[in-house]
Amino acid sequence: MTILNSALAQDIVTRTMKIIPYNVNVMDAHGSIVASGNAARIGELHTGAMLALAKQLPVEIDAASARNMHGAQPGINLPLSVNGQLCGAIGLSGAPDDVRQFGELVRLTAEMILEQAQLTDALQRDSRYRETFVLQLIASDPGARSGLESWARRLGVDFRRPHVVMLLELDDRAAGTVEALSEIQRLQLRLLSRQPSALTAAASSHELVILDFHDSVAATDVPAWAQRKLEALATLLDEEGAQAHGLTVGIALAGLDNVAISYQSARTAARIGRARDGGRRRYSYYDQALPVLLSGLDAGWQAEQLRQPMLRLQAQDKNKELLQRTLETWFRHDSHLAATAEALHIHRNTLDYRLRRIGEITGLDLSRLEDRFLLYVSLLLADVG
């Protein structure tokens, strides 16, 4: 990697010339001027810098010496190194007795700027590496498994520990916009600064995936831990002033292959959660495990038969919305008649009539547990769809 480039060199010149009253030149490892307070000198070979680089020592050039060196000017030149690697030189124009006192200060400032830039670049490359790793994990490509195991070892990630995917989704109105992408990137950086061990990836312009791990391989409180993670992340996002968003936690599992399952369960839980209660912003696989699991029944004759009771109910031209709302409320209150009637603000006799009517239309006996369960599954599949 090239440590010193023209942009960094110009930054060094600009910043150092704000604190000293002399012209500053920055040269690359070959002695060519890449940045200067005197733009006309950029591209010239700097004799003093070439000597400093060859000797790896400061080189002073006085007026007498400058006359014997083609294109040279009086000044002091110091080699620059970052992490032990010689990368260029910095020169101060002026009589050596005048600029000598500033030489070490300018050299240290330049090397600090270069070291910071190198660290920033390394962190960015590491962040991109980790993001690509997460995207590969949620893609669930069996052919990539061996490579992912190697990545995990390099990152020090132990997939024997339970892990969970949390999904942050900006509102649909922001989807596909530059503003949404900027917000996702901002939140990703803030998460990394506050939780450096987190693995995150922008799965789209409005979707951020966060992968978190339990501390213990032998964890027994996994569902509760996943819910605590969701709440903690929600608090953090509120503190960071995140735009309107939904936040969902998937199923927590162990094993490298199960990251994709956790991600898919989070996406499905978010979709079902929004459909069932559009006003909520926090969703969890554990709050709706059955409809998430049933979401896989989207094809085949079994799925078709399971959907039949609700299809019959929805085929009614009259009162179908009323009857479906009654059914949803009845199941939400665990089939307790008094609680259901109170929630619907109707008399018990009215509720009994509606339930009998639902039974007649669907062909099910709601007094039988098996028929009630079949109707409940049919209702869930209708929600999933």
XYZ file of C-alpha atoms in Angstrom:
385
model
C 0.000 0.000 0.000
C 1.260 3.517 -0.809
C 1.494 5.399 2.493
C 2.115 8.838 0.990
C -0.084 10.211 -1.790
C -0.584 13.694 -3.185
C -3.733 14.383 -1.149
C -2.042 13.456 2.129
C 1.081 15.363 1.139
C -0.940 18.506 0.438
C -2.723 18.107 3.772
C 0.673 18.006 5.487
C 1.796 21.147 3.651
C -1.402 23.041 4.446
C -1.415 22.131 8.130
C 2.286 22.710 8.807
C 2.410 26.029 6.984
C -0.301 27.294 9.319
C 2.120 27.021 12.241
C 5.477 28.000 10.681
C 6.363 31.004 8.479
C 8.313 29.018 5.873
C 7.539 27.129 2.696
C 7.128 23.360 3.113
C 7.727 20.694 0.458
C 6.727 17.055 0.701
C 8.571 14.521 -1.431
C 7.801 10.898 -2.224
C 10.196 7.991 -1.677
C 11.985 8.857 -4.951
C 12.578 12.482 -4.006
C 9.937 13.949 -6.328
C 7.948 16.884 -4.919
C 4.290 15.840 -4.581
C 3.044 18.841 -2.593
C 4.432 22.285 -1.889
C 3.536 25.741 -0.684
C 4.970 26.779 -4.051
C 2.753 24.890 -6.529
C 5.215 25.567 -9.364
C 7.701 23.135 -7.798
C 5.364 20.111 -7.793
C 6.830 17.343 -9.950
C 10.459 18.499 -9.602
C 13.152 16.224 -8.219
C 14.363 17.584 -4.896
C 18.110 17.059 -4.519
C 18.138 17.652 -0.757
C 15.335 15.161 -0.245
C 17.118 12.544 -2.351
C 20.191 12.909 -0.132
C 18.080 12.699 3.037
C 16.371 9.560 1.753
C 19.667 7.958 0.740
C 21.305 8.684 4.108
C 18.077 8.292 6.100
C 19.247 11.350 8.019
C 18.395 15.089 8.029
C 20.255 17.015 5.317
C 20.865 20.771 5.521
C 21.607 22.869 2.466
C 23.001 26.359 2.958
C 23.221 29.089 0.314
C 26.730 28.090 -0.744
C 25.812 24.422 -1.177
C 22.617 25.328 -3.058
C 24.622 27.129 -5.734
C 26.459 23.865 -6.512
C 23.253 21.759 -6.693
C 20.949 22.035 -9.710
C 17.588 23.521 -8.744
C 18.322 23.357 -5.030
C 17.312 25.984 -2.497
C 18.609 26.565 1.027
C 16.730 24.619 3.649
C 16.538 21.476 5.740
C 15.218 18.078 4.589
C 14.166 15.232 6.844
C 13.208 11.644 5.962
C 9.679 10.478 6.822
C 8.893 6.989 8.041
C 5.711 5.282 9.237
C 5.918 2.126 11.327
C 9.562 1.752 10.354
C 8.911 2.117 6.619
C 10.650 4.976 4.794
C 7.974 6.669 2.698
C 9.256 10.119 1.700
C 10.790 13.323 2.973
C 9.752 16.760 4.121
C 11.647 19.943 3.437
C 11.569 23.455 4.887
C 12.822 26.250 2.650
C 15.044 28.888 4.272
C 18.410 29.405 5.876
C 19.215 26.296 7.941
C 19.872 28.393 11.061
C 16.371 29.864 10.759
C 14.349 26.727 9.949
C 16.287 24.151 11.982
C 14.206 24.779 15.114
C 11.031 23.836 13.212
C 12.375 20.732 11.466
C 11.656 18.098 14.086
C 8.235 19.583 14.872
C 7.223 19.504 11.198
C 8.563 15.970 10.702
C 6.646 14.663 13.753
C 3.466 16.402 12.592
C 3.811 14.894 9.119
C 4.423 11.390 10.469
C 1.434 11.671 12.813
C -0.789 12.642 9.883
C 0.516 9.697 7.843
C 0.116 7.238 10.721
C -3.448 8.395 11.346
C -4.270 8.062 7.654
C -2.786 4.570 7.563
C -4.779 3.552 10.652
C -7.987 4.991 9.196
C -7.391 3.151 5.926
C -6.749 -0.103 7.803
C -9.938 0.330 9.830
C -11.943 1.035 6.689
C -10.515 -2.024 4.946
C -11.266 -4.124 8.025
C -14.800 -2.740 8.138
C -15.349 -3.603 4.449
C -13.892 -7.060 5.055
C -16.263 -7.652 7.987
C -19.227 -6.312 6.011
C -18.508 -8.645 3.085
C -18.243 -11.496 5.593
C -21.721 -10.757 6.982
C -23.250 -10.456 3.511
C -21.759 -13.835 2.579
C -23.164 -15.361 5.771
C -26.736 -14.218 5.179
C -26.575 -15.238 1.499
C -26.409 -18.898 2.580
C -24.164 -20.144 -0.230
C -23.037 -23.719 0.606
C -20.072 -23.395 -1.738
C -18.673 -20.512 0.295
C -18.616 -22.371 3.615
C -14.911 -23.239 3.746
C -13.987 -19.679 2.908
C -16.313 -18.349 5.583
C -14.773 -20.631 8.185
C -11.385 -19.179 7.304
C -12.767 -15.632 7.603
C -14.266 -16.492 11.004
C -10.906 -17.711 12.302
C -9.193 -14.569 11.076
C -11.810 -12.372 12.757
C -11.709 -14.437 15.943
C -15.455 -15.192 15.753
C -16.635 -18.373 17.492
C -19.796 -19.648 15.835
C -20.246 -22.265 18.537
C -21.742 -19.425 20.564
C -25.420 -18.603 20.036
C -25.803 -15.647 17.738
C -28.674 -13.558 16.480
C -29.345 -11.277 13.527
C -31.101 -7.988 14.146
C -32.548 -6.131 11.204
C -32.896 -2.354 11.018
C -35.148 -1.132 8.214
C -35.803 2.509 7.428
C -39.355 3.449 6.479
C -40.443 2.437 2.984
C -40.719 6.094 2.026
C -36.937 6.366 2.313
C -36.161 3.190 0.358
C -33.771 3.670 -2.535
C -32.898 7.276 -1.728
C -29.448 8.769 -1.241
C -30.617 10.071 2.129
C -31.522 6.555 3.269
C -28.124 5.191 2.273
C -26.391 8.044 4.101
C -28.460 7.371 7.210
C -27.681 3.642 7.108
C -23.964 4.406 6.758
C -24.115 6.927 9.605
C -25.834 4.482 11.936
C -23.417 1.725 10.939
C -20.431 3.909 11.863
C -22.035 4.929 15.153
C -22.753 1.308 16.032
C -19.157 0.351 15.279
C -17.824 3.194 17.407
C -19.993 2.166 20.364
C -19.810 -1.597 19.814
C -16.491 -2.281 18.022
C -16.994 -6.052 18.130
C -20.321 -5.889 16.275
C -20.551 -7.349 12.785
C -22.725 -5.191 10.552
C -23.575 -4.940 6.874
C -25.765 -2.729 4.726
C -27.936 -5.291 2.924
C -29.604 -2.538 0.885
C -29.886 1.242 0.804
C -32.378 1.142 3.690
C -31.563 -2.121 5.498
C -28.811 -2.721 8.054
C -27.957 -6.186 9.357
C -26.425 -6.492 12.843
C -24.944 -9.815 13.939
C -24.325 -10.248 17.669
C -22.970 -13.139 19.752
C -23.706 -14.506 23.211
C -20.786 -14.546 25.634
C -21.161 -18.249 26.414
C -21.144 -21.384 24.276
C -23.316 -23.134 26.873
C -25.945 -20.384 27.133
C -29.412 -21.444 28.316
C -31.156 -18.055 28.323
C -30.951 -17.540 24.574
C -34.499 -16.247 23.818
C -34.359 -13.806 26.755
C -30.858 -12.733 25.731
C -32.048 -12.054 22.174
C -34.888 -9.903 23.484
C -32.472 -7.940 25.711
C -30.234 -7.345 22.688
C -33.204 -5.979 20.753
C -34.110 -3.589 23.566
C -30.516 -2.446 24.035
C -30.107 -1.762 20.313
C -33.420 0.112 20.230
C -32.199 2.348 23.061
C -28.899 2.979 21.299
C -30.653 3.933 18.054
C -32.940 6.321 19.891
C -29.893 7.954 21.490
C -28.326 8.349 18.045
C -31.446 10.033 16.677
C -32.127 7.396 14.031
C -34.732 8.207 11.402
C -38.087 6.414 11.531
C -37.312 2.714 11.349
C -38.371 -0.787 12.261
C -36.150 -3.091 14.313
C -36.515 -6.861 14.377
C -34.660 -9.677 16.100
C -34.523 -13.106 14.482
C -34.107 -16.549 16.005
C -30.915 -17.063 18.007
C -28.975 -20.170 16.993
C -25.443 -21.523 17.046
C -23.421 -22.534 13.994
C -22.084 -20.664 11.010
C -24.792 -21.936 8.645
C -27.559 -20.641 10.900
C -26.766 -16.957 10.436
C -28.785 -17.060 7.213
C -31.698 -18.687 9.069
C -31.642 -15.987 11.739
C -31.610 -13.318 9.030
C -34.524 -14.875 7.140
C -36.521 -15.289 10.351
C -35.955 -11.598 11.177
C -37.105 -10.497 7.718
C -40.207 -12.678 7.933
C -41.008 -11.548 11.481
C -40.736 -7.918 10.354
C -43.038 -8.497 7.381
C -45.640 -10.335 9.445
C -45.370 -7.854 12.293
C -46.023 -4.891 10.011
C -48.993 -6.644 8.399
C -50.584 -7.561 11.719
C -49.899 -4.298 13.549
C -48.650 -1.463 11.361
C -48.151 0.906 14.303
C -45.412 -1.082 15.996
C -41.712 -0.511 15.440
C -40.187 -3.452 17.315
C -40.676 -7.047 16.203
C -39.320 -10.365 17.424
C -39.266 -13.872 16.077
C -40.092 -15.053 19.598
C -43.330 -13.048 19.691
C -44.624 -14.693 16.517
C -42.653 -17.898 16.109
C -45.571 -19.944 14.755
C -46.522 -17.585 11.887
C -42.845 -17.194 10.997
C -42.382 -20.951 10.884
C -45.581 -21.385 8.899
C -44.397 -18.844 6.364
C -42.456 -21.652 4.700
C -45.743 -23.294 3.723
C -46.245 -21.166 0.656
C -46.600 -23.989 -1.862
C -47.859 -27.522 -2.189
C -51.183 -29.193 -1.628
C -50.757 -29.122 2.169
C -50.545 -25.328 2.176
C -53.551 -25.113 -0.109
C -55.630 -27.254 2.242
C -54.502 -25.349 5.327
C -55.659 -22.110 3.733
C -59.115 -23.404 2.783
C -61.008 -22.371 5.982
C -59.957 -18.727 5.689
C -60.484 -18.730 1.931
C -64.098 -19.822 2.549
C -64.540 -17.081 5.124
C -63.001 -14.418 2.884
C -65.181 -15.532 -0.026
C -68.269 -14.234 1.806
C -69.621 -11.047 0.246
C -71.246 -9.925 3.486
C -69.616 -9.295 6.882
C -66.349 -11.046 6.008
C -64.226 -8.267 7.545
C -66.376 -8.279 10.692
C -66.135 -12.043 11.067
C -62.388 -12.111 10.464
C -61.814 -9.340 13.017
C -63.935 -11.308 15.493
C -61.895 -14.429 14.849
C -58.591 -12.588 15.248
C -59.738 -11.075 18.544
C -61.011 -14.428 19.810
C -57.659 -16.095 19.166
C -55.762 -13.087 20.573
C -57.663 -13.630 23.830
C -56.984 -17.387 23.856
C -60.624 -18.227 23.008
C -61.916 -16.640 26.238
C -65.429 -15.537 25.412
C -65.864 -12.834 28.045
C -62.523 -11.159 27.257
C -63.229 -11.328 23.518
C -66.709 -9.813 23.865
C -65.332 -7.015 26.028
C -62.531 -6.275 23.554
C -65.038 -6.127 20.693
C -67.569 -4.135 22.756
C -70.329 -6.609 21.962
C -72.714 -8.831 23.968
C -71.784 -12.456 24.631
C -74.784 -13.608 22.621
C -73.559 -11.572 19.633
C -70.143 -13.185 19.940
C -71.698 -16.662 20.157
C -73.668 -15.961 16.979
C -70.600 -14.763 15.088
C -68.554 -17.790 16.138
C -71.353 -20.148 15.078
C -71.483 -18.334 11.751
C -67.698 -18.713 11.328
C -68.047 -22.438 12.023
C -70.811 -22.796 9.453
C -68.873 -20.978 6.751
C -65.525 -22.748 7.371
C -67.070 -26.165 7.982
C -65.243 -26.489 11.312
C -66.503 -27.269 14.805
C -64.955 -24.606 17.027
C -65.672 -26.655 20.143
C -63.056 -29.201 18.970
C -59.417 -28.371 19.754
C -58.179 -29.831 16.458
C -60.606 -27.740 14.412
C -59.753 -24.603 16.392
C -56.053 -25.232 15.779
C -56.657 -25.808 12.048
C -58.562 -22.525 11.849
C -55.805 -20.732 13.779
C -53.165 -22.032 11.366
C -55.332 -21.016 8.420
C -55.644 -17.498 9.901
C -51.879 -17.279 10.426
C -51.201 -18.341 6.859
C -53.595 -15.642 5.691
C -51.558 -13.101 7.708
C -48.301 -14.479 6.342
C -49.604 -14.197 2.806
